[in-house]
PDB file of C-alpha atoms in Angstrom:
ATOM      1  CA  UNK A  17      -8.201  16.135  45.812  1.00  0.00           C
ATOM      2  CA  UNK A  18     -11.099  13.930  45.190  1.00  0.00           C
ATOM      3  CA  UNK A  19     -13.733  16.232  47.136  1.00  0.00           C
ATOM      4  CA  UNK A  20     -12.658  18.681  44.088  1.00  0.00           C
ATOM      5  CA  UNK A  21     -13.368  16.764  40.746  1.00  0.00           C
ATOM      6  CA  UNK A  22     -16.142  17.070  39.088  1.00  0.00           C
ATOM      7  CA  UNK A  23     -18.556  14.081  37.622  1.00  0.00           C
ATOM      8  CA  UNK A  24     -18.803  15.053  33.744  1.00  0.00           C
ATOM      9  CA  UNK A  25     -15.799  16.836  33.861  1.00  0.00           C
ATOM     10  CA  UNK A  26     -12.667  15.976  32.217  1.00  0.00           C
ATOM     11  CA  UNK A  27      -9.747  15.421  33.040  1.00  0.00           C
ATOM     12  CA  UNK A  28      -6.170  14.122  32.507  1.00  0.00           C
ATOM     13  CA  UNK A  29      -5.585  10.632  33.691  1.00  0.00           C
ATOM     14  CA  UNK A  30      -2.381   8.049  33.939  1.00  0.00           C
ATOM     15  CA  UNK A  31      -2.701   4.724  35.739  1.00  0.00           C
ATOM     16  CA  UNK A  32      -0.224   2.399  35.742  1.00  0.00           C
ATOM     17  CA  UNK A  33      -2.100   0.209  33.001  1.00  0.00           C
ATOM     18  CA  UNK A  34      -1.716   2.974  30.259  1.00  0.00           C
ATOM     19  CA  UNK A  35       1.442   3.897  29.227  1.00  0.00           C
ATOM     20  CA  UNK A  36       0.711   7.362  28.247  1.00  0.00           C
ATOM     21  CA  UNK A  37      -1.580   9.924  30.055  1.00  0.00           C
ATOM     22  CA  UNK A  38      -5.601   9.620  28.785  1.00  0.00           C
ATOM     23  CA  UNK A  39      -8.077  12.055  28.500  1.00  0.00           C
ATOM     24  CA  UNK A  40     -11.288  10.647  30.376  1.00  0.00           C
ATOM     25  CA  UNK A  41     -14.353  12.147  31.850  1.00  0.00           C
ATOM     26  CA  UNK A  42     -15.522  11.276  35.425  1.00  0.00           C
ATOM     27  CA  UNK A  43     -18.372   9.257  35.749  1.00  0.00           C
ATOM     28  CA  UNK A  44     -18.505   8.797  39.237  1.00  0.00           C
ATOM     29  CA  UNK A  45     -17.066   9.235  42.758  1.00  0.00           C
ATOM     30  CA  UNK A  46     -16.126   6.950  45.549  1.00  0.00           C
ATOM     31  CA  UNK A  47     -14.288   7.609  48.827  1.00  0.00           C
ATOM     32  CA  UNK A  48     -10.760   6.469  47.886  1.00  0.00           C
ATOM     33  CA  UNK A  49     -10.799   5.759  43.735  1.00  0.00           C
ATOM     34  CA  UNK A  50     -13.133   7.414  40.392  1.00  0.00           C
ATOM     35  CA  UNK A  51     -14.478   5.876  37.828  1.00  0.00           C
ATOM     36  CA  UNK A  52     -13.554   7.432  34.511  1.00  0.00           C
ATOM     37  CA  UNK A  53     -14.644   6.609  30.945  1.00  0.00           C
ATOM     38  CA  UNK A  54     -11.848   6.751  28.428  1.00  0.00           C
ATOM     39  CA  UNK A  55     -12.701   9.557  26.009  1.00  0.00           C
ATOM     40  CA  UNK A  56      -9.147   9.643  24.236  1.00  0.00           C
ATOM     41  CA  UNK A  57      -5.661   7.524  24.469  1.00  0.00           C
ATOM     42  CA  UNK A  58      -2.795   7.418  22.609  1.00  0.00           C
ATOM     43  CA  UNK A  59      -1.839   4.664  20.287  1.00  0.00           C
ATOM     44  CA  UNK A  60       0.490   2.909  21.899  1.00  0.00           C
ATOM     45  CA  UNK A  61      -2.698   1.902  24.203  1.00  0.00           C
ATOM     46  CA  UNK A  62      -5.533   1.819  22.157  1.00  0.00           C
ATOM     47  CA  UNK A  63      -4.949  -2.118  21.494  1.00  0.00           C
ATOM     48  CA  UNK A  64      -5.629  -2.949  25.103  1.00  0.00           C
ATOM     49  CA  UNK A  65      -8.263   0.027  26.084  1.00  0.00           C
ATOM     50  CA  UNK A  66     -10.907   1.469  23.628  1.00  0.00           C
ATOM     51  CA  UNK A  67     -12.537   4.586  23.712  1.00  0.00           C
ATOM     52  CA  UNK A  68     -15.774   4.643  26.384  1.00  0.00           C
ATOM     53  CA  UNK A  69     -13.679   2.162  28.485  1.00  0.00           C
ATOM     54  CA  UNK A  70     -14.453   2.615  31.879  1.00  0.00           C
ATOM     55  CA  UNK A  71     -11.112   2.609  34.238  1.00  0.00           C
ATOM     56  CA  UNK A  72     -10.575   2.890  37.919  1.00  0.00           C
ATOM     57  CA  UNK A  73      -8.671   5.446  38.818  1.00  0.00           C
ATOM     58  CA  UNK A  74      -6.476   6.626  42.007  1.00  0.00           C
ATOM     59  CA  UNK A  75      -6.414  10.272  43.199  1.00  0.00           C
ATOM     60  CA  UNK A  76      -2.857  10.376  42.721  1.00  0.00           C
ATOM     61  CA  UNK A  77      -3.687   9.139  39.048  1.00  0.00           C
ATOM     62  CA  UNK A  78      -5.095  12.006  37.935  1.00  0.00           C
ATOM     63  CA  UNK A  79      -3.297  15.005  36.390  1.00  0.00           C
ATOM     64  CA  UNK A  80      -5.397  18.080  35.884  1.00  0.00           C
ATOM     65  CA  UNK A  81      -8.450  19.282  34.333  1.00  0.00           C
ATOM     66  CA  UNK A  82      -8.752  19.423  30.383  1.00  0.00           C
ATOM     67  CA  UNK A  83     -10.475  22.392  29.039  1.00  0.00           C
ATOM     68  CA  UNK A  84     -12.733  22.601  26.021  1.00  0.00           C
ATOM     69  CA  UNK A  85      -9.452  23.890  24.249  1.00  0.00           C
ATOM     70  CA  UNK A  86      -7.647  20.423  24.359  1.00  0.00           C
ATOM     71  CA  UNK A  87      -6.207  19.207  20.927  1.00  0.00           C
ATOM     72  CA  UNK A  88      -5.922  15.392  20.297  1.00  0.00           C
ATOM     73  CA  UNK A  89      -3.220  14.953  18.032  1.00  0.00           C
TER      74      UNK A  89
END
């Protein structure tokens, strides 16, 4: 799966520091983990990462693409 992200791209994102899901775009690519810079996180984990955080991230970690249609609520 990590031959078919995208740098710039975002996507949805839970590692086993957050305890909700995060919306972060890629910023780069390595053979077994991305880099990804936090663009949105809920509450409950805003105290320990702030937006533009950058976070390691493994393939399993990441969810799915996020369209320009996504709604932070």
């Amino acid at each position: 799966m990590l031959e078919d992200l995208v740098i710039g791209k975002k996507y949805e994102v839970k590692t086993k520091d957050f305890q909700r899901p995060f919306v972060g775009e890629i910023k780069e690519i390595f053979e077994d983990y991305v880099l990804v810079e936090v663009e949105h996180c809920e509450l409950i984990d805003q105290e320990k990462f702030k937006d533009k955080a950058i976070v390691k991230a493994q393939q399993y970690d990441i969810k799915g693409p996020v369209d320009e249609k996504y709604f932070f609520s």
